[in-house]
PDB file of C-alpha atoms in Angstrom:
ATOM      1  CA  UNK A   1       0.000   0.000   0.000  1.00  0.00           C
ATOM      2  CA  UNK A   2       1.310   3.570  -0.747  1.00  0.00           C
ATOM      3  CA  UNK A   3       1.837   6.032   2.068  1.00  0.00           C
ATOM      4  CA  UNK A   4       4.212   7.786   4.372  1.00  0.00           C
ATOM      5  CA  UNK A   5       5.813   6.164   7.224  1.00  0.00           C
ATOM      6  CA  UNK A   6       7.972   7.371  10.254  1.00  0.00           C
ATOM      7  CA  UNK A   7       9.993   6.148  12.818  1.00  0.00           C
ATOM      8  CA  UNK A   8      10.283   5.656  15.024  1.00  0.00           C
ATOM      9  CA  UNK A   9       7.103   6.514  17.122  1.00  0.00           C
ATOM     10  CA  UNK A  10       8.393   7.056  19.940  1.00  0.00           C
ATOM     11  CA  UNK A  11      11.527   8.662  20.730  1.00  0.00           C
ATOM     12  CA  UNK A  12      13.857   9.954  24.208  1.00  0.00           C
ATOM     13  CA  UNK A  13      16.682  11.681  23.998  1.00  0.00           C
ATOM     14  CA  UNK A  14      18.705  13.284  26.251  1.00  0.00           C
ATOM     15  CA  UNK A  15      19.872  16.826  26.903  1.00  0.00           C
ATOM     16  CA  UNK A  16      22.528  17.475  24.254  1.00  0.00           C
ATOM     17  CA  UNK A  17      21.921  14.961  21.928  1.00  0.00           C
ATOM     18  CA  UNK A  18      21.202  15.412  18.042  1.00  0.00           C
ATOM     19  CA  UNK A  19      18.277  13.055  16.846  1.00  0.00           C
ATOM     20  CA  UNK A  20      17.205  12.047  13.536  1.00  0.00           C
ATOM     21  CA  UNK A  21      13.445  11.774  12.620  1.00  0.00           C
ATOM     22  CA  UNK A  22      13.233   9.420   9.489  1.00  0.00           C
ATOM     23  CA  UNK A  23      10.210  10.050   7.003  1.00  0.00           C
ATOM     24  CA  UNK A  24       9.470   7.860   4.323  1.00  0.00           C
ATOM     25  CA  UNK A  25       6.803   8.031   0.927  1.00  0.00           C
ATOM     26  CA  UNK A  26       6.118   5.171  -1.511  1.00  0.00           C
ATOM     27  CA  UNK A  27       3.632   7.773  -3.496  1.00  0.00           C
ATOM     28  CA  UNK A  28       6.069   8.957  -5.861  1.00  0.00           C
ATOM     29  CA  UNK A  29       5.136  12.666  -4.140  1.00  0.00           C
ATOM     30  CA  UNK A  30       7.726  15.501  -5.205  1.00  0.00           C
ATOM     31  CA  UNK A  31       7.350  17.574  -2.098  1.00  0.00           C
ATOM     32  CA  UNK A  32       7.716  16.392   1.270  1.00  0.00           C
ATOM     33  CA  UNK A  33       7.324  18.532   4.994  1.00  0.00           C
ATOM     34  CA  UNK A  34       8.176  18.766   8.555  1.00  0.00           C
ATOM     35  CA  UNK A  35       5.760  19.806  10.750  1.00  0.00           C
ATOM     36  CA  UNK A  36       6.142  20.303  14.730  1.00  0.00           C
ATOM     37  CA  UNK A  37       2.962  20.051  16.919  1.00  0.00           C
ATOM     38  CA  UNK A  38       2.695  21.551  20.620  1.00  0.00           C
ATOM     39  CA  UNK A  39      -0.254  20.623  22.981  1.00  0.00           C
ATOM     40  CA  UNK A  40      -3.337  23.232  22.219  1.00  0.00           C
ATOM     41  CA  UNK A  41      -1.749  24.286  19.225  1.00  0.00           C
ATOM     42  CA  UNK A  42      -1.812  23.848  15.508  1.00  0.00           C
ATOM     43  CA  UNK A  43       1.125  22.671  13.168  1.00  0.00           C
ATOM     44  CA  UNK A  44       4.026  24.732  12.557  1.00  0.00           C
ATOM     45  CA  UNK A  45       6.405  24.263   9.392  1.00  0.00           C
ATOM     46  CA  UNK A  46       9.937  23.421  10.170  1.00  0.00           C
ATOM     47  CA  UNK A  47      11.225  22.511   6.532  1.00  0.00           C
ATOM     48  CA  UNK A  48       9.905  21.294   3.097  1.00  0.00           C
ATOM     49  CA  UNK A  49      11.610  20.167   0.227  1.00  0.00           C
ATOM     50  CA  UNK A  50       9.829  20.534  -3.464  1.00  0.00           C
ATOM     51  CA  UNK A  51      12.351  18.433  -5.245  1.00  0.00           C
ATOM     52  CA  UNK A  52      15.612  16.494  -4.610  1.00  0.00           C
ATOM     53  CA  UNK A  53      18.910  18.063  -3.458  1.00  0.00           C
ATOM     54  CA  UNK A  54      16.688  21.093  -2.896  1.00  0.00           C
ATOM     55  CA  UNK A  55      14.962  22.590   0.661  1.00  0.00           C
ATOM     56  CA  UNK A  56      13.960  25.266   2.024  1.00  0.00           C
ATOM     57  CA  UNK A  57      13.562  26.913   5.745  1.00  0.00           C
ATOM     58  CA  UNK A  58      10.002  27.140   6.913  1.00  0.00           C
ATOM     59  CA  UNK A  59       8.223  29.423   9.813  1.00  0.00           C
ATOM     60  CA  UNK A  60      10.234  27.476  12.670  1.00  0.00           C
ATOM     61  CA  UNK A  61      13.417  26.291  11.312  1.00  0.00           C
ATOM     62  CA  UNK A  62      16.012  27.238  13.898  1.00  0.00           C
ATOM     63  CA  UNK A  63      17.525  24.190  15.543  1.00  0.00           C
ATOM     64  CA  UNK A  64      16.565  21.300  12.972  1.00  0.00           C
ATOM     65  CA  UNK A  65      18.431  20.077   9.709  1.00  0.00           C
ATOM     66  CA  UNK A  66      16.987  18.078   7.303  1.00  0.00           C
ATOM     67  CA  UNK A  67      18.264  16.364   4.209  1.00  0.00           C
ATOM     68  CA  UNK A  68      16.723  15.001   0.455  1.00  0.00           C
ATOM     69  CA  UNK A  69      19.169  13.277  -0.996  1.00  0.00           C
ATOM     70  CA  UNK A  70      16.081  10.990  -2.366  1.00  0.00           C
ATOM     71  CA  UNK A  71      13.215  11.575  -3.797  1.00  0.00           C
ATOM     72  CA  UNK A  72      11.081   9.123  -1.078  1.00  0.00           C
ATOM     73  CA  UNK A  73      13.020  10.113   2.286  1.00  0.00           C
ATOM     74  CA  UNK A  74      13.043  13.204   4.084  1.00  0.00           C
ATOM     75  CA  UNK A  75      14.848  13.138   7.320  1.00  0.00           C
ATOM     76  CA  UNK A  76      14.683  15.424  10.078  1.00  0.00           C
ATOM     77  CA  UNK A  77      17.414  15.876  12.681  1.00  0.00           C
ATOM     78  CA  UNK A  78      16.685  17.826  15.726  1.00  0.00           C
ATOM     79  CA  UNK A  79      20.329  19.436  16.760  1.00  0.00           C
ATOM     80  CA  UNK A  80      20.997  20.831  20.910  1.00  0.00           C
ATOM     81  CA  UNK A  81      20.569  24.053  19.596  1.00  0.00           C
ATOM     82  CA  UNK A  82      16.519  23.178  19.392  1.00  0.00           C
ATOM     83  CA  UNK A  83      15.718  24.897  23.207  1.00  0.00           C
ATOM     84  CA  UNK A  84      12.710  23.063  23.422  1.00  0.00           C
ATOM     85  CA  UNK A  85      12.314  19.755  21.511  1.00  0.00           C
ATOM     86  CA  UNK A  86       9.538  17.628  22.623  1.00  0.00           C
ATOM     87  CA  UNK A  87       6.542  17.983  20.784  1.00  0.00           C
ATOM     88  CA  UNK A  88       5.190  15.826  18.071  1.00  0.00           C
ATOM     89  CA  UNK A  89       6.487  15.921  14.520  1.00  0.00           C
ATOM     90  CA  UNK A  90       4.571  15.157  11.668  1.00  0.00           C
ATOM     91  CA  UNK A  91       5.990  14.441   8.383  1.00  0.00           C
ATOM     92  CA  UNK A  92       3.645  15.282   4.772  1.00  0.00           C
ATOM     93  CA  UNK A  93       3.867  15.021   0.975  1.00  0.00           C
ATOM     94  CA  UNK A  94       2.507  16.120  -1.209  1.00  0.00           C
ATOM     95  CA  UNK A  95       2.097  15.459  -5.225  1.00  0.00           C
ATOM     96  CA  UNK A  96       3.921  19.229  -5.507  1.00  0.00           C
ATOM     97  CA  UNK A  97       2.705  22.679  -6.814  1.00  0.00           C
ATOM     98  CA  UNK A  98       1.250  23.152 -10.289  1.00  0.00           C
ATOM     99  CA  UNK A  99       0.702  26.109 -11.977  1.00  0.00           C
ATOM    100  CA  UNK A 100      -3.040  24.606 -11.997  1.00  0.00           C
ATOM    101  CA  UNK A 101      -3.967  24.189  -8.495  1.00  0.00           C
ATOM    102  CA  UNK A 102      -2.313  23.893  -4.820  1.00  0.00           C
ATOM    103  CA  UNK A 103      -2.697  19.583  -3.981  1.00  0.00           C
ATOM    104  CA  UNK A 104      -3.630  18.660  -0.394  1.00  0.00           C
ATOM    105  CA  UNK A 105      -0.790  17.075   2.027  1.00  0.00           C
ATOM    106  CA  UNK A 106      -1.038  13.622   3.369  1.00  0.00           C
ATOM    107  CA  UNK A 107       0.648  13.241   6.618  1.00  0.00           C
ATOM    108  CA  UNK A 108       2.602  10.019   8.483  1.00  0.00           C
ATOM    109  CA  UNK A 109       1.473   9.066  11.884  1.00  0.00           C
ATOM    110  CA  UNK A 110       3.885  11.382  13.454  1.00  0.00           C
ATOM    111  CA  UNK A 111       6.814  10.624  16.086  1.00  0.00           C
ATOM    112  CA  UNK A 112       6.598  11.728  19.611  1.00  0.00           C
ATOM    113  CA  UNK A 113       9.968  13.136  20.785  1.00  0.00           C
ATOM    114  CA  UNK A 114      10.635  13.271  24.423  1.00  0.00           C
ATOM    115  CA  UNK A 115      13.683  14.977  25.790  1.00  0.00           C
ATOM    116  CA  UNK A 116      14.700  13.949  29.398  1.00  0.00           C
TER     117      UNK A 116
ATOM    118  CA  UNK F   1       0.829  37.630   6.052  1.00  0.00           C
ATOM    119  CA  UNK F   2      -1.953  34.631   5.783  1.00  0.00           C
ATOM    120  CA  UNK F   3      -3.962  33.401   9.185  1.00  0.00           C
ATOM    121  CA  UNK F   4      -6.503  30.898  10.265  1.00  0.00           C
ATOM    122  CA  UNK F   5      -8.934  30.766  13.306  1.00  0.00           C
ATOM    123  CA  UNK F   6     -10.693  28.452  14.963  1.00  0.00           C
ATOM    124  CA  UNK F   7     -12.152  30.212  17.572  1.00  0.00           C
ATOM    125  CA  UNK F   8     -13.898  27.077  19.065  1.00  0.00           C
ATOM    126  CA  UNK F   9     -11.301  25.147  20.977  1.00  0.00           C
ATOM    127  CA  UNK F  10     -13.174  22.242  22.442  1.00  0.00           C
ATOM    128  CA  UNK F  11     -16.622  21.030  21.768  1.00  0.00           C
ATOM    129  CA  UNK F  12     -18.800  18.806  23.369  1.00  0.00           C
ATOM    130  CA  UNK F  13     -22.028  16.973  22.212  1.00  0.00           C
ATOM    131  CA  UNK F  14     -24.016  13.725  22.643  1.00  0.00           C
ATOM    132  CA  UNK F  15     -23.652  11.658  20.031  1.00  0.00           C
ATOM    133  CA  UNK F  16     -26.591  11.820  17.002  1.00  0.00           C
ATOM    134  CA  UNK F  17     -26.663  16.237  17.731  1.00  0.00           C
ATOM    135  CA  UNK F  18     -25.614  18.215  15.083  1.00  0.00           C
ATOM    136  CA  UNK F  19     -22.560  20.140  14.644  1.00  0.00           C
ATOM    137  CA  UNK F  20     -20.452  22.860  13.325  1.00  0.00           C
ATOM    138  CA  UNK F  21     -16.956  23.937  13.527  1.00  0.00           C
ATOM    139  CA  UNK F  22     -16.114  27.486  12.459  1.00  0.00           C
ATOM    140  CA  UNK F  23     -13.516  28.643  10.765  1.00  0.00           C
ATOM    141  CA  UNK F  24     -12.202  32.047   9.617  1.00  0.00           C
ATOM    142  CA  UNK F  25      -9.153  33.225   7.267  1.00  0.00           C
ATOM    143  CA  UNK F  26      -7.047  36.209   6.179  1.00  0.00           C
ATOM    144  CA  UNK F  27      -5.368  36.267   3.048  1.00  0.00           C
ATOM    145  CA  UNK F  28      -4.450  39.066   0.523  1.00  0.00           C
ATOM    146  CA  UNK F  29      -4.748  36.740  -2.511  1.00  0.00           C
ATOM    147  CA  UNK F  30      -7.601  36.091  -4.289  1.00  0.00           C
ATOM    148  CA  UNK F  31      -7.160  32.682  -5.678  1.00  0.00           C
ATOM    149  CA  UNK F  32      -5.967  30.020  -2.586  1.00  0.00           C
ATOM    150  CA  UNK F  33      -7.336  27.117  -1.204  1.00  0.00           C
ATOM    151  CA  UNK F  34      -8.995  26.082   1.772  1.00  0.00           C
ATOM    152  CA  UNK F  35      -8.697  22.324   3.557  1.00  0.00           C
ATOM    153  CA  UNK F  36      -9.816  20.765   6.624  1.00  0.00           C
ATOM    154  CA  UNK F  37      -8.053  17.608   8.273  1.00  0.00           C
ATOM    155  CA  UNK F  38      -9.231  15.557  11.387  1.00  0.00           C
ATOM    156  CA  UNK F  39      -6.543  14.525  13.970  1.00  0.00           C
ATOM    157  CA  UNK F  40      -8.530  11.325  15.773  1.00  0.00           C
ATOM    158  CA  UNK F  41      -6.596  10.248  18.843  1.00  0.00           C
ATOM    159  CA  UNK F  42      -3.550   8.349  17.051  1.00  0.00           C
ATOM    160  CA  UNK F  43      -1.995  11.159  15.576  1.00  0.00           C
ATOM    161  CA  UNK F  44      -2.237  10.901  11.668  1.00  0.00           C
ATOM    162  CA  UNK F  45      -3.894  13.506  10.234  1.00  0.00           C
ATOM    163  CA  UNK F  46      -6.687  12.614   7.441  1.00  0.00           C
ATOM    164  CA  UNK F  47      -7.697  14.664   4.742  1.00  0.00           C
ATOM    165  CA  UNK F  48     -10.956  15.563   4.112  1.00  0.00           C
ATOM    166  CA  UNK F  49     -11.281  18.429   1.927  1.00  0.00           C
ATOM    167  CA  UNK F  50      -9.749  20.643  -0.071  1.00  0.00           C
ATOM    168  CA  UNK F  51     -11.933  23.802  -1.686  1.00  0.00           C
ATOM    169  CA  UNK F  52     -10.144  26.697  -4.243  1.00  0.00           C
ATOM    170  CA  UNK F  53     -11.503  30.153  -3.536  1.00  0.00           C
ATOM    171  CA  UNK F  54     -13.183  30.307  -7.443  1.00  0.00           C
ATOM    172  CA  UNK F  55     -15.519  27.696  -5.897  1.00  0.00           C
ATOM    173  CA  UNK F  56     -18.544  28.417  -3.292  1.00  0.00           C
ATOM    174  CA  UNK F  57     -20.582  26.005  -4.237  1.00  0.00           C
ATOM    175  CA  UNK F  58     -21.045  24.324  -0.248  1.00  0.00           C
ATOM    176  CA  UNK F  59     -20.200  20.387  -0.644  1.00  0.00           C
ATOM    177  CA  UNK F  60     -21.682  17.403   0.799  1.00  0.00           C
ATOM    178  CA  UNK F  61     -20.144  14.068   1.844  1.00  0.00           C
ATOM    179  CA  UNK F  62     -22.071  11.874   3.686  1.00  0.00           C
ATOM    180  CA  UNK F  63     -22.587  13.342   7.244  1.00  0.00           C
ATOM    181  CA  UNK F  64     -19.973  15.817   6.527  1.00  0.00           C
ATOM    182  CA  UNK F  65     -20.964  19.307   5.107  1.00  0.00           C
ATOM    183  CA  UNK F  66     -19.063  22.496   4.236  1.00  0.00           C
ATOM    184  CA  UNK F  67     -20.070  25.526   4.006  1.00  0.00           C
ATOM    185  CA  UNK F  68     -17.491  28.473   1.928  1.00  0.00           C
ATOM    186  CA  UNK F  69     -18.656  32.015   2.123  1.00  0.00           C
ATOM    187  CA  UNK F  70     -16.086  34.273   0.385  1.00  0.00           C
ATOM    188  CA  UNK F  71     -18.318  37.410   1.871  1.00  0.00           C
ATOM    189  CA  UNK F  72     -17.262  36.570   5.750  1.00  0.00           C
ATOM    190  CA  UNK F  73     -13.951  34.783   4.575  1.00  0.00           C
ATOM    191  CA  UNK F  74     -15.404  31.585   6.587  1.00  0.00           C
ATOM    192  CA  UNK F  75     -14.831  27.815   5.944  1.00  0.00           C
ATOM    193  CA  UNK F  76     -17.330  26.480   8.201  1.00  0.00           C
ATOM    194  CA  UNK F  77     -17.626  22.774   8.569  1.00  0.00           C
ATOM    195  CA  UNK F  78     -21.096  20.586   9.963  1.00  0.00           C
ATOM    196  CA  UNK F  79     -21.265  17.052  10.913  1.00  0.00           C
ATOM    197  CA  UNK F  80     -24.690  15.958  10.963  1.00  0.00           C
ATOM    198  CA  UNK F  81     -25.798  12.927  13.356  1.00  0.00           C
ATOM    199  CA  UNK F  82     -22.550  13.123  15.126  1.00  0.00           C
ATOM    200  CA  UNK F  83     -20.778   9.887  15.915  1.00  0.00           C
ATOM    201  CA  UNK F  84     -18.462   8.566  18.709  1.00  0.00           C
ATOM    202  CA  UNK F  85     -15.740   7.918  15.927  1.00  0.00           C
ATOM    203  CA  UNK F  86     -16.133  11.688  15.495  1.00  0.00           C
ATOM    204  CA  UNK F  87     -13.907  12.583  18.257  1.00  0.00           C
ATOM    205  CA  UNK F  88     -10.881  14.069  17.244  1.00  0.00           C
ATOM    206  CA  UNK F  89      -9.494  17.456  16.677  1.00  0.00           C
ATOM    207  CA  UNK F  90     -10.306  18.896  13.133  1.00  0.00           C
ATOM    208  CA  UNK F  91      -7.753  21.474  11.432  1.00  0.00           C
ATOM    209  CA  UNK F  92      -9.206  24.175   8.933  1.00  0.00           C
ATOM    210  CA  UNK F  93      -5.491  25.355   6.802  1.00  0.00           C
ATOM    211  CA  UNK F  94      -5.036  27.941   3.886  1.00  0.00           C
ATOM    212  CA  UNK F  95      -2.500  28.075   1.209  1.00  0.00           C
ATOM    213  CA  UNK F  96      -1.933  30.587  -1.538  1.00  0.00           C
ATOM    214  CA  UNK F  97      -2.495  29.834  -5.176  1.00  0.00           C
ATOM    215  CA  UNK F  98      -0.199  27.702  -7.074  1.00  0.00           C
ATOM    216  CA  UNK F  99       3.638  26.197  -7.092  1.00  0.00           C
ATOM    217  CA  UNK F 100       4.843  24.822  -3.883  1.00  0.00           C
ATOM    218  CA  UNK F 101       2.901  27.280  -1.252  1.00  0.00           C
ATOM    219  CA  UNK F 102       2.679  25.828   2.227  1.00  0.00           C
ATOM    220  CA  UNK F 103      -0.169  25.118   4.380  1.00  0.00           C
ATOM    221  CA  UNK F 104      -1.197  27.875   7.031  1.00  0.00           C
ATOM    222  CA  UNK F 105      -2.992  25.819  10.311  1.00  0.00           C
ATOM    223  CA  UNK F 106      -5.513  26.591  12.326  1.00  0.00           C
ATOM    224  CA  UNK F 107      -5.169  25.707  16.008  1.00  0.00           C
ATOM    225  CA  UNK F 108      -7.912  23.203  15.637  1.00  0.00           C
ATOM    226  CA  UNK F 109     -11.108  22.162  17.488  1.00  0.00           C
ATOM    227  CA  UNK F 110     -11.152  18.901  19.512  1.00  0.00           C
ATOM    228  CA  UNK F 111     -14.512  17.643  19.080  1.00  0.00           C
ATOM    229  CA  UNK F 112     -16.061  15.271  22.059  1.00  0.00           C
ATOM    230  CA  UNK F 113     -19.079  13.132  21.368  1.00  0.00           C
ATOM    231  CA  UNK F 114     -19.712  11.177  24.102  1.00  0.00           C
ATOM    232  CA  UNK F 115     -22.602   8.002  23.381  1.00  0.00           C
TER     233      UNK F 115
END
């Protein structure tokens, strides 16, 4: 079955530590997206990518990294220099923009990060 | 600068009531597009609808109703004969016409329907 997968689902780190969120699409989407998600709040953008090799900074970028080396994986590393890191990070793709229309995201089923 | 509000954060209702989640946008474009997604308990959010701002025609899926009224920049959305399975917290977003434009959240609405 198509879709986007993460992993883990769950995921502690401690003080410090850089951690790597891995996000995976078997829908042959171009774009792909990090989202962060706070208690009582909506989704925030941390980074999308439209295309391969290629990525840009969204509203809440400082302290992650991410990476598209390939055209199904979009990983997201949180670095120590994220103050406040536990929240829960959803990962989208999308088929991409066209000059036609805007297409809707479909989202993974997100990984909790917990820092102790 | 683009915004979304749901003004409603938590509703409650019995299960088979009627109801409607609100939501209101800003934008200085006049072509983007307007989407709701429901967050149940797991986590993954589902789409449900997406609507382009050429199109106020209201739509009808099911129990699931939307109203778009361009006049009071609202994207209301109406579940009729509510269900249990209904709980969950339901996101109205905006994006701006065309290319790769991002999605602009709401804070959402968790909706309780108790039996």
């Amino acid at each position: 079955d198509g879709g986007i997968t993460q992993s883990p689902k769950y995921l502690f780190r401690k003080e410090g530590q850089n951690v790597t969120l891995s996000c995976e699409q078997n829908l042959n989407h171009d774009a792909m997206y990090w989202y962060r998600q706070d208690p009582g709040q909506g989704l925030r953008l941390i980074y999308y990518s439209q295309i391969v090799n290629d990525f840009q900074k969204g509203d809440i970028a400082e302290g992650y990294s991410v990476s598209r080396e390939k055209k199904e994986s979009f990983p997201l590393t949180v670095t120590s220099a994220q103050k406040n890191p536990t929240a829960f990070y959803l990962c989208a793709s999308s088929i991409g923009g066209s000059s036609s229309g805007f297409n809707e995201q479909f989202f993974g089923p997100g990984t909790r990060l917990t820092v102790l | 600068a683009q915004k979304v509000t749901q003004a409603q954060t938590e509703i409650s209702v019995v299960e088979k009531e009627d109801v409607t989640l609100d939501c209101v946008y800003e934008t200085r474009d006049t072509t983007y597009y307007l989407f709701w997604y429901k967050q149940p308990p797991s986590g993954e959010l589902v789409f449900l609808i997406r609507r382009n701002s050429f199109d106020e025609q209201n739509e009808i899926s099911g129990r699931y109703s939307w109203n778009f009224q361009k006049s009071t920049s609202s994207f209301n959305f109406t579940i009729t004969a509510s269900q249990v399975v209904d709980s969950a917290v339901y996101f109205c977003a905006l994006s701006e016409a065309g290319g790769y434009s991002t999605l602009t959240f709401g804070k959402g609405t968790m909706l309780l329907v108790s039996p």
